[in-house]
PDB file of C-alpha atoms and ligand atoms in Angstrom:
ATOM      1  CA  UNK A   1     185.921  -0.272  36.816  1.00 76.00           C
ATOM      2  CA  UNK A   2     184.774   2.845  38.694  1.00 85.00           C
ATOM      3  CA  UNK A   3     183.252   5.282  36.183  1.00 86.00           C
ATOM      4  CA  UNK A   4     184.778   8.275  37.978  1.00 88.00           C
ATOM      5  CA  UNK A   5     188.129   6.828  36.940  1.00 87.00           C
ATOM      6  CA  UNK A   6     187.262   5.505  33.471  1.00 89.00           C
ATOM      7  CA  UNK A   7     186.032   8.888  32.325  1.00 95.00           C
ATOM      8  CA  UNK A   8     189.671  10.054  32.347  1.00 97.00           C
ATOM      9  CA  UNK A   9     191.203   6.975  30.695  1.00 98.00           C
ATOM     10  CA  UNK A  10     191.513   6.073  27.017  1.00 98.00           C
ATOM     11  CA  UNK A  11     192.574   2.452  26.769  1.00 98.00           C
ATOM     12  CA  UNK A  12     193.306   1.200  23.242  1.00 98.00           C
ATOM     13  CA  UNK A  13     191.134  -1.703  22.068  1.00 98.00           C
ATOM     14  CA  UNK A  14     194.186  -3.973  21.926  1.00 98.00           C
ATOM     15  CA  UNK A  15     195.078  -3.307  25.574  1.00 98.00           C
ATOM     16  CA  UNK A  16     191.460  -3.363  26.759  1.00 97.00           C
ATOM     17  CA  UNK A  17     190.869  -6.752  25.128  1.00 98.00           C
ATOM     18  CA  UNK A  18     194.062  -8.204  26.594  1.00 98.00           C
ATOM     19  CA  UNK A  19     193.103  -6.989  30.074  1.00 97.00           C
ATOM     20  CA  UNK A  20     189.542  -8.276  29.768  1.00 97.00           C
ATOM     21  CA  UNK A  21     190.814 -11.689  28.681  1.00 97.00           C
ATOM     22  CA  UNK A  22     193.440 -11.895  31.425  1.00 97.00           C
ATOM     23  CA  UNK A  23     196.342 -11.723  28.984  1.00 98.00           C
ATOM     24  CA  UNK A  24     199.756 -10.307  29.785  1.00 98.00           C
ATOM     25  CA  UNK A  25     200.153  -6.540  29.447  1.00 98.00           C
ATOM     26  CA  UNK A  26     203.328  -4.536  30.092  1.00 99.00           C
ATOM     27  CA  UNK A  27     203.175  -0.799  30.832  1.00 99.00           C
ATOM     28  CA  UNK A  28     205.854   1.562  29.467  1.00 99.00           C
ATOM     29  CA  UNK A  29     206.585   5.140  30.530  1.00 98.00           C
ATOM     30  CA  UNK A  30     206.822   8.239  28.348  1.00 98.00           C
ATOM     31  CA  UNK A  31     209.279  10.438  30.273  1.00 97.00           C
ATOM     32  CA  UNK A  32     212.042   8.198  28.954  1.00 96.00           C
ATOM     33  CA  UNK A  33     210.795   9.122  25.435  1.00 97.00           C
ATOM     34  CA  UNK A  34     210.264  12.853  25.977  1.00 97.00           C
ATOM     35  CA  UNK A  35     213.038  13.625  28.487  1.00 95.00           C
ATOM     36  CA  UNK A  36     215.285  10.575  28.721  1.00 94.00           C
ATOM     37  CA  UNK A  37     216.598  10.140  25.168  1.00 95.00           C
ATOM     38  CA  UNK A  38     217.195  12.422  22.161  1.00 94.00           C
ATOM     39  CA  UNK A  39     215.043  12.368  19.000  1.00 97.00           C
ATOM     40  CA  UNK A  40     214.837  10.242  16.857  1.00 97.00           C
ATOM     41  CA  UNK A  41     216.406   7.410  18.895  1.00 97.00           C
ATOM     42  CA  UNK A  42     213.734   7.906  21.554  1.00 98.00           C
ATOM     43  CA  UNK A  43     210.885   7.121  19.154  1.00 98.00           C
ATOM     44  CA  UNK A  44     212.774   4.292  17.420  1.00 98.00           C
ATOM     45  CA  UNK A  45     213.472   2.725  20.804  1.00 98.00           C
ATOM     46  CA  UNK A  46     209.888   3.136  21.991  1.00 98.00           C
ATOM     47  CA  UNK A  47     208.663   1.285  18.894  1.00 98.00           C
ATOM     48  CA  UNK A  48     211.268  -1.458  19.177  1.00 98.00           C
ATOM     49  CA  UNK A  49     210.492  -1.999  22.855  1.00 98.00           C
ATOM     50  CA  UNK A  50     206.800  -2.449  22.023  1.00 98.00           C
ATOM     51  CA  UNK A  51     207.755  -4.962  19.333  1.00 98.00           C
ATOM     52  CA  UNK A  52     209.921  -6.926  21.785  1.00 98.00           C
ATOM     53  CA  UNK A  53     207.033  -7.170  24.236  1.00 98.00           C
ATOM     54  CA  UNK A  54     204.719  -8.450  21.511  1.00 98.00           C
ATOM     55  CA  UNK A  55     207.296 -11.036  20.457  1.00 98.00           C
ATOM     56  CA  UNK A  56     207.352 -12.326  24.040  1.00 98.00           C
ATOM     57  CA  UNK A  57     203.590 -12.872  23.949  1.00 98.00           C
ATOM     58  CA  UNK A  58     202.456  -9.797  25.869  1.00 98.00           C
ATOM     59  CA  UNK A  59     200.742  -6.543  24.884  1.00 98.00           C
ATOM     60  CA  UNK A  60     202.626  -3.246  25.352  1.00 98.00           C
ATOM     61  CA  UNK A  61     200.835  -0.227  26.824  1.00 99.00           C
ATOM     62  CA  UNK A  62     202.845   2.975  26.590  1.00 98.00           C
ATOM     63  CA  UNK A  63     201.333   5.583  28.909  1.00 99.00           C
ATOM     64  CA  UNK A  64     201.151   9.388  28.603  1.00 98.00           C
ATOM     65  CA  UNK A  65     198.688  12.244  29.011  1.00 98.00           C
ATOM     66  CA  UNK A  66     197.629  13.790  25.690  1.00 98.00           C
ATOM     67  CA  UNK A  67     195.022  16.567  25.456  1.00 98.00           C
ATOM     68  CA  UNK A  68     194.156  15.859  29.075  1.00 98.00           C
ATOM     69  CA  UNK A  69     193.349  12.207  28.432  1.00 98.00           C
ATOM     70  CA  UNK A  70     195.211   9.501  30.347  1.00 98.00           C
ATOM     71  CA  UNK A  71     196.224   7.321  27.440  1.00 98.00           C
ATOM     72  CA  UNK A  72     196.909   3.625  28.028  1.00 98.00           C
ATOM     73  CA  UNK A  73     198.475   2.439  24.776  1.00 98.00           C
ATOM     74  CA  UNK A  74     199.755   4.848  22.129  1.00 98.00           C
ATOM     75  CA  UNK A  75     199.936   4.683  18.355  1.00 97.00           C
ATOM     76  CA  UNK A  76     202.827   5.651  16.093  1.00 97.00           C
ATOM     77  CA  UNK A  77     201.670   9.246  15.697  1.00 98.00           C
ATOM     78  CA  UNK A  78     201.389   9.650  19.490  1.00 98.00           C
ATOM     79  CA  UNK A  79     204.920   8.312  19.986  1.00 98.00           C
ATOM     80  CA  UNK A  80     206.197  10.695  17.328  1.00 98.00           C
ATOM     81  CA  UNK A  81     204.391  13.611  19.004  1.00 97.00           C
ATOM     82  CA  UNK A  82     205.946  12.785  22.379  1.00 98.00           C
ATOM     83  CA  UNK A  83     209.364  12.167  20.889  1.00 98.00           C
ATOM     84  CA  UNK A  84     209.481  15.514  19.076  1.00 97.00           C
ATOM     85  CA  UNK A  85     207.714  17.616  21.709  1.00 95.00           C
ATOM     86  CA  UNK A  86     209.655  20.560  23.045  1.00 90.00           C
ATOM     87  CA  UNK A  87     209.012  21.512  26.668  1.00 91.00           C
ATOM     88  CA  UNK A  88     206.383  18.882  27.311  1.00 97.00           C
ATOM     89  CA  UNK A  89     205.584  18.591  31.033  1.00 97.00           C
ATOM     90  CA  UNK A  90     207.283  15.864  33.047  1.00 97.00           C
ATOM     91  CA  UNK A  91     204.491  14.421  35.172  1.00 98.00           C
ATOM     92  CA  UNK A  92     204.997  12.838  38.515  1.00 98.00           C
ATOM     93  CA  UNK A  93     202.252  12.047  41.069  1.00 98.00           C
ATOM     94  CA  UNK A  94     201.689  15.667  42.098  1.00 98.00           C
ATOM     95  CA  UNK A  95     201.451  16.987  38.513  1.00 98.00           C
ATOM     96  CA  UNK A  96     199.066  14.522  36.900  1.00 98.00           C
ATOM     97  CA  UNK A  97     195.647  15.868  38.054  1.00 98.00           C
ATOM     98  CA  UNK A  98     196.474  19.460  37.024  1.00 98.00           C
ATOM     99  CA  UNK A  99     197.531  18.471  33.499  1.00 98.00           C
ATOM    100  CA  UNK A 100     194.379  16.387  33.122  1.00 98.00           C
ATOM    101  CA  UNK A 101     192.238  19.281  34.408  1.00 98.00           C
ATOM    102  CA  UNK A 102     193.897  21.692  31.968  1.00 98.00           C
ATOM    103  CA  UNK A 103     193.583  19.231  29.084  1.00 98.00           C
ATOM    104  CA  UNK A 104     197.322  19.435  28.569  1.00 98.00           C
ATOM    105  CA  UNK A 105     200.044  17.047  27.440  1.00 98.00           C
ATOM    106  CA  UNK A 106     202.556  15.374  29.687  1.00 98.00           C
ATOM    107  CA  UNK A 107     205.088  12.579  29.749  1.00 98.00           C
ATOM    108  CA  UNK A 108     204.690  10.254  32.721  1.00 98.00           C
ATOM    109  CA  UNK A 109     207.596   9.374  35.023  1.00 98.00           C
ATOM    110  CA  UNK A 110     207.884   6.026  36.764  1.00 98.00           C
ATOM    111  CA  UNK A 111     205.633   7.304  39.585  1.00 98.00           C
ATOM    112  CA  UNK A 112     202.896   8.669  37.306  1.00 98.00           C
ATOM    113  CA  UNK A 113     203.090   5.669  34.956  1.00 98.00           C
ATOM    114  CA  UNK A 114     202.600   3.343  37.946  1.00 98.00           C
ATOM    115  CA  UNK A 115     199.505   5.306  38.992  1.00 98.00           C
ATOM    116  CA  UNK A 116     197.978   5.143  35.498  1.00 98.00           C
ATOM    117  CA  UNK A 117     198.932   1.473  35.018  1.00 98.00           C
ATOM    118  CA  UNK A 118     197.291   0.543  38.322  1.00 98.00           C
ATOM    119  CA  UNK A 119     194.126   2.478  37.363  1.00 98.00           C
ATOM    120  CA  UNK A 120     193.960   0.458  34.149  1.00 98.00           C
ATOM    121  CA  UNK A 121     194.649  -2.857  35.920  1.00 97.00           C
ATOM    122  CA  UNK A 122     198.206  -3.393  34.643  1.00 98.00           C
ATOM    123  CA  UNK A 123     200.668  -4.792  37.160  1.00 98.00           C
ATOM    124  CA  UNK A 124     204.007  -5.047  35.297  1.00 98.00           C
ATOM    125  CA  UNK A 125     205.973  -2.098  33.944  1.00 98.00           C
ATOM    126  CA  UNK A 126     209.305  -2.011  32.072  1.00 98.00           C
ATOM    127  CA  UNK A 127     211.654   0.953  31.971  1.00 98.00           C
ATOM    128  CA  UNK A 128     215.347   1.904  32.090  1.00 97.00           C
ATOM    129  CA  UNK A 129     216.060   3.243  35.540  1.00 96.00           C
ATOM    130  CA  UNK A 130     214.021   4.442  38.498  1.00 97.00           C
ATOM    131  CA  UNK A 131     214.485   7.741  40.258  1.00 96.00           C
ATOM    132  CA  UNK A 132     216.031   7.606  43.722  1.00 97.00           C
ATOM    133  CA  UNK A 133     217.650   9.507  46.539  1.00 97.00           C
ATOM    134  CA  UNK A 134     219.884  12.123  44.936  1.00 95.00           C
ATOM    135  CA  UNK A 135     223.459  12.645  46.039  1.00 94.00           C
ATOM    136  CA  UNK A 136     223.444  15.393  48.652  1.00 93.00           C
ATOM    137  CA  UNK A 137     219.800  14.684  49.622  1.00 96.00           C
ATOM    138  CA  UNK A 138     220.797  15.227  53.253  1.00 96.00           C
ATOM    139  CA  UNK A 139     221.093  18.900  52.216  1.00 94.00           C
ATOM    140  CA  UNK A 140     218.396  19.501  49.575  1.00 92.00           C
ATOM    141  CA  UNK A 141     215.931  16.655  50.386  1.00 95.00           C
ATOM    142  CA  UNK A 142     215.829  15.615  46.708  1.00 95.00           C
ATOM    143  CA  UNK A 143     214.251  12.174  46.822  1.00 97.00           C
ATOM    144  CA  UNK A 144     212.344  11.007  43.735  1.00 97.00           C
ATOM    145  CA  UNK A 145     208.600  10.522  44.163  1.00 98.00           C
ATOM    146  CA  UNK A 146     209.177   7.190  42.368  1.00 98.00           C
ATOM    147  CA  UNK A 147     210.336   5.667  45.652  1.00 98.00           C
ATOM    148  CA  UNK A 148     207.206   6.510  47.637  1.00 98.00           C
ATOM    149  CA  UNK A 149     205.049   5.432  44.717  1.00 98.00           C
ATOM    150  CA  UNK A 150     206.682   2.010  44.830  1.00 98.00           C
ATOM    151  CA  UNK A 151     205.465   1.686  48.422  1.00 98.00           C
ATOM    152  CA  UNK A 152     201.827   2.466  47.705  1.00 98.00           C
ATOM    153  CA  UNK A 153     200.935   1.356  44.187  1.00 98.00           C
ATOM    154  CA  UNK A 154     200.883  -2.327  43.261  1.00 98.00           C
ATOM    155  CA  UNK A 155     202.936  -2.270  40.059  1.00 98.00           C
ATOM    156  CA  UNK A 156     206.237  -4.127  39.656  1.00 98.00           C
ATOM    157  CA  UNK A 157     208.886  -2.062  37.876  1.00 99.00           C
ATOM    158  CA  UNK A 158     211.521  -3.895  35.850  1.00 99.00           C
ATOM    159  CA  UNK A 159     214.597  -1.661  35.570  1.00 98.00           C
ATOM    160  CA  UNK A 160     218.391  -1.882  35.359  1.00 98.00           C
ATOM    161  CA  UNK A 161     218.757  -0.586  38.915  1.00 97.00           C
ATOM    162  CA  UNK A 162     219.471   3.087  39.385  1.00 94.00           C
ATOM    163  CA  UNK A 163     222.232   5.316  38.073  1.00 91.00           C
ATOM    164  CA  UNK A 164     225.065   6.460  40.195  1.00 85.00           C
ATOM    165  CA  UNK A 165     223.963  10.053  39.519  1.00 91.00           C
ATOM    166  CA  UNK A 166     221.993   9.008  42.632  1.00 95.00           C
ATOM    167  CA  UNK A 167     223.121   7.959  46.077  1.00 97.00           C
ATOM    168  CA  UNK A 168     222.568   4.213  45.655  1.00 97.00           C
ATOM    169  CA  UNK A 169     223.081   3.139  49.295  1.00 98.00           C
ATOM    170  CA  UNK A 170     220.538   5.747  50.456  1.00 98.00           C
ATOM    171  CA  UNK A 171     218.143   4.732  47.670  1.00 98.00           C
ATOM    172  CA  UNK A 172     218.226   1.118  48.890  1.00 98.00           C
ATOM    173  CA  UNK A 173     217.794   2.228  52.521  1.00 98.00           C
ATOM    174  CA  UNK A 174     214.793   4.332  51.591  1.00 98.00           C
ATOM    175  CA  UNK A 175     213.186   1.456  49.698  1.00 98.00           C
ATOM    176  CA  UNK A 176     213.779  -0.779  52.712  1.00 98.00           C
ATOM    177  CA  UNK A 177     212.126   1.743  55.032  1.00 98.00           C
ATOM    178  CA  UNK A 178     209.131   1.934  52.706  1.00 98.00           C
ATOM    179  CA  UNK A 179     208.869  -1.849  52.544  1.00 98.00           C
ATOM    180  CA  UNK A 180     209.551  -2.148  48.822  1.00 98.00           C
ATOM    181  CA  UNK A 181     211.012  -5.488  47.716  1.00 98.00           C
ATOM    182  CA  UNK A 182     214.111  -5.059  45.532  1.00 98.00           C
ATOM    183  CA  UNK A 183     214.906  -8.229  43.629  1.00 98.00           C
ATOM    184  CA  UNK A 184     218.152  -8.685  41.701  1.00 98.00           C
ATOM    185  CA  UNK A 185     217.473 -10.820  38.632  1.00 98.00           C
ATOM    186  CA  UNK A 186     220.185 -13.468  38.308  1.00 98.00           C
ATOM    187  CA  UNK A 187     222.454 -11.331  40.442  1.00 98.00           C
ATOM    188  CA  UNK A 188     223.333 -10.893  44.100  1.00 97.00           C
ATOM    189  CA  UNK A 189     224.179  -7.231  43.480  1.00 97.00           C
ATOM    190  CA  UNK A 190     222.022  -4.189  42.949  1.00 98.00           C
ATOM    191  CA  UNK A 191     222.890  -3.168  39.364  1.00 98.00           C
ATOM    192  CA  UNK A 192     223.991   0.404  38.609  1.00 97.00           C
ATOM    193  CA  UNK A 193     222.247   1.003  35.268  1.00 97.00           C
ATOM    194  CA  UNK A 194     225.257   1.441  32.917  1.00 97.00           C
ATOM    195  CA  UNK A 195     227.235  -1.101  34.940  1.00 97.00           C
ATOM    196  CA  UNK A 196     226.211  -4.584  36.037  1.00 97.00           C
ATOM    197  CA  UNK A 197     227.497  -4.120  39.553  1.00 95.00           C
ATOM    198  CA  UNK A 198     227.354  -1.373  42.167  1.00 96.00           C
ATOM    199  CA  UNK A 199     229.187  -3.134  44.970  1.00 96.00           C
ATOM    200  CA  UNK A 200     225.888  -3.096  46.881  1.00 98.00           C
ATOM    201  CA  UNK A 201     224.110  -6.258  47.857  1.00 97.00           C
ATOM    202  CA  UNK A 202     220.663  -6.790  46.294  1.00 97.00           C
ATOM    203  CA  UNK A 203     218.264  -7.310  49.218  1.00 97.00           C
ATOM    204  CA  UNK A 204     216.558 -10.223  47.408  1.00 98.00           C
ATOM    205  CA  UNK A 205     217.421 -12.174  44.307  1.00 98.00           C
ATOM    206  CA  UNK A 206     215.676 -14.540  41.894  1.00 98.00           C
ATOM    207  CA  UNK A 207     216.924 -16.785  39.112  1.00 98.00           C
ATOM    208  CA  UNK A 208     213.810 -16.976  36.935  1.00 98.00           C
ATOM    209  CA  UNK A 209     210.691 -15.009  35.922  1.00 98.00           C
ATOM    210  CA  UNK A 210     208.386 -17.637  37.464  1.00 98.00           C
ATOM    211  CA  UNK A 211     209.776 -17.052  40.964  1.00 98.00           C
ATOM    212  CA  UNK A 212     209.260 -13.308  40.578  1.00 98.00           C
ATOM    213  CA  UNK A 213     205.712 -13.851  39.319  1.00 98.00           C
ATOM    214  CA  UNK A 214     204.953 -16.091  42.341  1.00 98.00           C
ATOM    215  CA  UNK A 215     206.277 -13.461  44.724  1.00 98.00           C
ATOM    216  CA  UNK A 216     204.071 -10.808  43.073  1.00 98.00           C
ATOM    217  CA  UNK A 217     201.092 -13.141  43.264  1.00 98.00           C
ATOM    218  CA  UNK A 218     201.631 -13.719  47.006  1.00 98.00           C
ATOM    219  CA  UNK A 219     202.030  -9.961  47.492  1.00 97.00           C
ATOM    220  CA  UNK A 220     198.605  -9.431  45.869  1.00 97.00           C
ATOM    221  CA  UNK A 221     196.947 -12.270  47.773  1.00 97.00           C
ATOM    222  CA  UNK A 222     198.175 -10.843  51.054  1.00 98.00           C
ATOM    223  CA  UNK A 223     196.680  -7.462  50.197  1.00 97.00           C
ATOM    224  CA  UNK A 224     199.969  -5.594  49.983  1.00 97.00           C
ATOM    225  CA  UNK A 225     199.558  -2.253  48.274  1.00 96.00           C
ATOM    226  CA  UNK A 226     203.226  -1.899  47.411  1.00 97.00           C
ATOM    227  CA  UNK A 227     204.931  -2.511  44.113  1.00 98.00           C
ATOM    228  CA  UNK A 228     208.367  -4.024  43.614  1.00 98.00           C
ATOM    229  CA  UNK A 229     211.672  -3.232  41.961  1.00 98.00           C
ATOM    230  CA  UNK A 230     212.972  -5.972  39.688  1.00 98.00           C
ATOM    231  CA  UNK A 231     216.593  -5.044  39.049  1.00 98.00           C
ATOM    232  CA  UNK A 232     217.907  -6.571  35.840  1.00 98.00           C
ATOM    233  CA  UNK A 233     221.585  -5.897  35.039  1.00 98.00           C
ATOM    234  CA  UNK A 234     222.494  -4.396  31.662  1.00 98.00           C
ATOM    235  CA  UNK A 235     223.593  -7.094  29.157  1.00 98.00           C
ATOM    236  CA  UNK A 236     227.315  -7.791  29.427  1.00 98.00           C
ATOM    237  CA  UNK A 237     227.852  -6.813  25.784  1.00 97.00           C
ATOM    238  CA  UNK A 238     226.708  -3.245  26.516  1.00 97.00           C
ATOM    239  CA  UNK A 239     227.940  -2.698  30.076  1.00 98.00           C
ATOM    240  CA  UNK A 240     230.147   0.367  30.486  1.00 97.00           C
ATOM    241  CA  UNK A 241     233.396   0.692  32.371  1.00 95.00           C
ATOM    242  CA  UNK A 242     232.679   1.572  36.021  1.00 95.00           C
ATOM    243  CA  UNK A 243     235.713   3.851  36.431  1.00 95.00           C
ATOM    244  CA  UNK A 244     234.845   5.761  33.250  1.00 95.00           C
ATOM    245  CA  UNK A 245     231.219   6.191  34.364  1.00 95.00           C
ATOM    246  CA  UNK A 246     232.363   7.456  37.778  1.00 94.00           C
ATOM    247  CA  UNK A 247     234.369  10.173  36.045  1.00 96.00           C
ATOM    248  CA  UNK A 248     231.599  11.021  33.569  1.00 97.00           C
ATOM    249  CA  UNK A 249     228.932  11.212  36.280  1.00 96.00           C
ATOM    250  CA  UNK A 250     231.097  13.392  38.539  1.00 95.00           C
ATOM    251  CA  UNK A 251     231.691  15.742  35.650  1.00 97.00           C
ATOM    252  CA  UNK A 252     227.959  15.824  34.743  1.00 97.00           C
ATOM    253  CA  UNK A 253     227.056  16.575  38.384  1.00 95.00           C
ATOM    254  CA  UNK A 254     229.608  19.387  38.455  1.00 96.00           C
ATOM    255  CA  UNK A 255     228.109  20.932  35.275  1.00 97.00           C
ATOM    256  CA  UNK A 256     224.598  20.688  36.755  1.00 96.00           C
ATOM    257  CA  UNK A 257     225.819  22.521  39.841  1.00 94.00           C
ATOM    258  CA  UNK A 258     227.560  25.207  37.753  1.00 97.00           C
ATOM    259  CA  UNK A 259     224.474  25.652  35.546  1.00 97.00           C
ATOM    260  CA  UNK A 260     222.276  25.927  38.649  1.00 96.00           C
ATOM    261  CA  UNK A 261     219.981  23.068  37.604  1.00 95.00           C
ATOM    262  CA  UNK A 262     217.610  21.990  40.383  1.00 91.00           C
ATOM    263  CA  UNK A 263     214.432  19.998  41.037  1.00 92.00           C
ATOM    264  CA  UNK A 264     212.773  17.964  38.333  1.00 93.00           C
ATOM    265  CA  UNK A 265     215.105  19.295  35.638  1.00 94.00           C
ATOM    266  CA  UNK A 266     218.111  17.558  37.203  1.00 95.00           C
ATOM    267  CA  UNK A 267     217.549  13.996  35.976  1.00 92.00           C
ATOM    268  CA  UNK A 268     216.922  14.946  32.283  1.00 93.00           C
ATOM    269  CA  UNK A 269     219.894  17.351  32.403  1.00 96.00           C
ATOM    270  CA  UNK A 270     222.255  14.699  33.742  1.00 95.00           C
ATOM    271  CA  UNK A 271     221.059  12.078  31.252  1.00 93.00           C
ATOM    272  CA  UNK A 272     221.740  14.286  28.251  1.00 94.00           C
ATOM    273  CA  UNK A 273     225.063  15.484  29.695  1.00 96.00           C
ATOM    274  CA  UNK A 274     226.172  11.872  30.116  1.00 97.00           C
ATOM    275  CA  UNK A 275     225.257  11.094  26.496  1.00 95.00           C
ATOM    276  CA  UNK A 276     227.326  14.119  25.416  1.00 96.00           C
ATOM    277  CA  UNK A 277     230.327  13.189  27.591  1.00 97.00           C
ATOM    278  CA  UNK A 278     230.352   9.573  26.364  1.00 97.00           C
ATOM    279  CA  UNK A 279     229.814  10.642  22.725  1.00 96.00           C
ATOM    280  CA  UNK A 280     226.604   8.676  22.515  1.00 96.00           C
ATOM    281  CA  UNK A 281     227.910   5.416  23.992  1.00 96.00           C
ATOM    282  CA  UNK A 282     225.764   5.784  27.114  1.00 96.00           C
ATOM    283  CA  UNK A 283     222.705   6.157  24.885  1.00 96.00           C
ATOM    284  CA  UNK A 284     223.442   2.829  23.183  1.00 97.00           C
ATOM    285  CA  UNK A 285     223.828   1.249  26.630  1.00 97.00           C
ATOM    286  CA  UNK A 286     220.567   2.828  27.752  1.00 97.00           C
ATOM    287  CA  UNK A 287     218.716   1.468  24.712  1.00 98.00           C
ATOM    288  CA  UNK A 288     220.154  -2.029  25.189  1.00 98.00           C
ATOM    289  CA  UNK A 289     219.151  -2.199  28.847  1.00 98.00           C
ATOM    290  CA  UNK A 290     215.610  -0.975  28.189  1.00 98.00           C
ATOM    291  CA  UNK A 291     215.135  -3.709  25.577  1.00 98.00           C
ATOM    292  CA  UNK A 292     216.543  -6.287  27.966  1.00 98.00           C
ATOM    293  CA  UNK A 293     214.079  -5.121  30.620  1.00 98.00           C
ATOM    294  CA  UNK A 294     211.182  -5.359  28.163  1.00 99.00           C
ATOM    295  CA  UNK A 295     211.941  -9.044  27.576  1.00 98.00           C
ATOM    296  CA  UNK A 296     212.034  -9.809  31.303  1.00 98.00           C
ATOM    297  CA  UNK A 297     208.921  -7.760  32.083  1.00 99.00           C
ATOM    298  CA  UNK A 298     206.942  -9.575  29.376  1.00 98.00           C
ATOM    299  CA  UNK A 299     208.148 -12.964  30.646  1.00 98.00           C
ATOM    300  CA  UNK A 300     207.085 -12.092  34.198  1.00 98.00           C
ATOM    301  CA  UNK A 301     203.735 -10.738  32.986  1.00 98.00           C
ATOM    302  CA  UNK A 302     203.028 -13.972  31.070  1.00 98.00           C
ATOM    303  CA  UNK A 303     203.930 -16.089  34.121  1.00 98.00           C
ATOM    304  CA  UNK A 304     201.830 -13.901  36.410  1.00 98.00           C
ATOM    305  CA  UNK A 305     198.787 -14.255  34.138  1.00 97.00           C
ATOM    306  CA  UNK A 306     199.116 -18.020  34.296  1.00 96.00           C
ATOM    307  CA  UNK A 307     198.984 -17.822  38.102  1.00 96.00           C
ATOM    308  CA  UNK A 308     196.009 -15.450  38.451  1.00 89.00           C
TER     309      UNK A 308
HETATM  310  N1  PSU B   1     216.306   7.421  34.919  1.00 76.85           N
HETATM  311  C1  PSU B   1     216.663   7.107  33.660  1.00 76.85           C
HETATM  312  N2  PSU B   1     215.942   7.562  32.624  1.00 76.85           N
HETATM  313  C2  PSU B   1     214.821   8.305  32.812  1.00 76.85           C
HETATM  314  C3  PSU B   1     214.426   8.597  34.160  1.00 76.85           C
HETATM  315  C4  PSU B   1     215.192   8.145  35.161  1.00 76.85           C
HETATM  316  O1  PSU B   1     217.650   6.439  33.466  1.00 76.85           O
HETATM  317  O2  PSU B   1     214.180   8.695  31.830  1.00 76.85           O
HETATM  318  C5  PSU B   1     213.166   9.360  34.378  1.00 76.85           C
HETATM  319  C6  PSU B   1     212.053   8.381  34.807  1.00 76.85           C
HETATM  320  O3  PSU B   1     210.841   8.809  34.207  1.00 76.85           O
HETATM  321  C7  PSU B   1     211.987   8.590  36.305  1.00 76.85           C
HETATM  322  C8  PSU B   1     212.307  10.048  36.409  1.00 76.85           C
HETATM  323  O4  PSU B   1     210.731   8.259  36.859  1.00 76.85           O
HETATM  324  O5  PSU B   1     213.322  10.267  35.444  1.00 76.85           O
HETATM  325  C9  PSU B   1     212.770  10.446  37.788  1.00 76.85           C
HETATM  326  O6  PSU B   1     212.828  11.827  37.867  1.00 76.85           O
HETATM  327  P1  PSU B   1     213.060  12.542  39.275  1.00 76.85           P
HETATM  328  O7  PSU B   1     214.456  12.142  39.666  1.00 76.85           O
HETATM  329  O8  PSU B   1     212.917  14.000  38.991  1.00 76.85           O
HETATM  330  O9  PSU B   1     212.036  11.979  40.185  1.00 76.85           O
HETATM  331 MN1   MN B   2     213.603  15.413  42.551  1.00 76.85          MN
END
């Protein structure tokens, strides 16, 4: 690896060994810990997700920036620090170099986690939901940097689709324009995070992890620089009622507007508002879908290793 890059990275021995030996590694983001879920459930979930990945025969690598170091793989104390941190920076592509230069701390979003994973040589990443085109983007241009990252960084992101706090049809259009494959796992529909269905057709679909791994392998062989979205519906047992979520999300969006929340604060604000409005039920759904995504991501990573 290029020493200009490695001087910024701290890869744990467990992850480094797995990568060197061609074993399956799954990246995990830290914004979901620091800004996506309340303490202590955030830390509990982060630990459980790592455990799930290990049980599937892969090595987890949770990613964050701590004291200016790009950390690939975190220990318990690091997870606790991120989970309890107040006002820790939310790092997307644009923010990462400044936090590293200032030797600061930051939680990585999907975009920044993809960048760090790719630098370390990790190609599969599990999370809850990706950012997307926000409702009203035709007015305020709010389009998550996650979407562009997916078009230029070769990391496949396993998620439960995107939330309807976003404009889902525009999100899919944008991904199409950027040439990002969106694959529904065992579904013909693009899943809507808390709900298994969005009413929108998934552009591609696959019935098993091996097919997804083969597609990723072809993508690499052909020199594509893009990643992929693997959209895995929330387990049926935890799916929420679509009509209820429509009401809750409308109400959360209205509060955000009233409170004047804009820019990168919007997504964390809406997530915590939704937890409040559903009296914690949306948090349980969120946890269940992240775990479900961890299983699939590890399965794909294991299959991909066998092919490469
Ligand atoms: N969606 C979730 N939970 C999250 C996020 C999105 O259900 O925690 C986080 C992810 O880190 C994602 C980021 O990359 O929010 C997107 O933020 P923005 O919309 O500001 O790009
Ligand atoms: Mn934004």
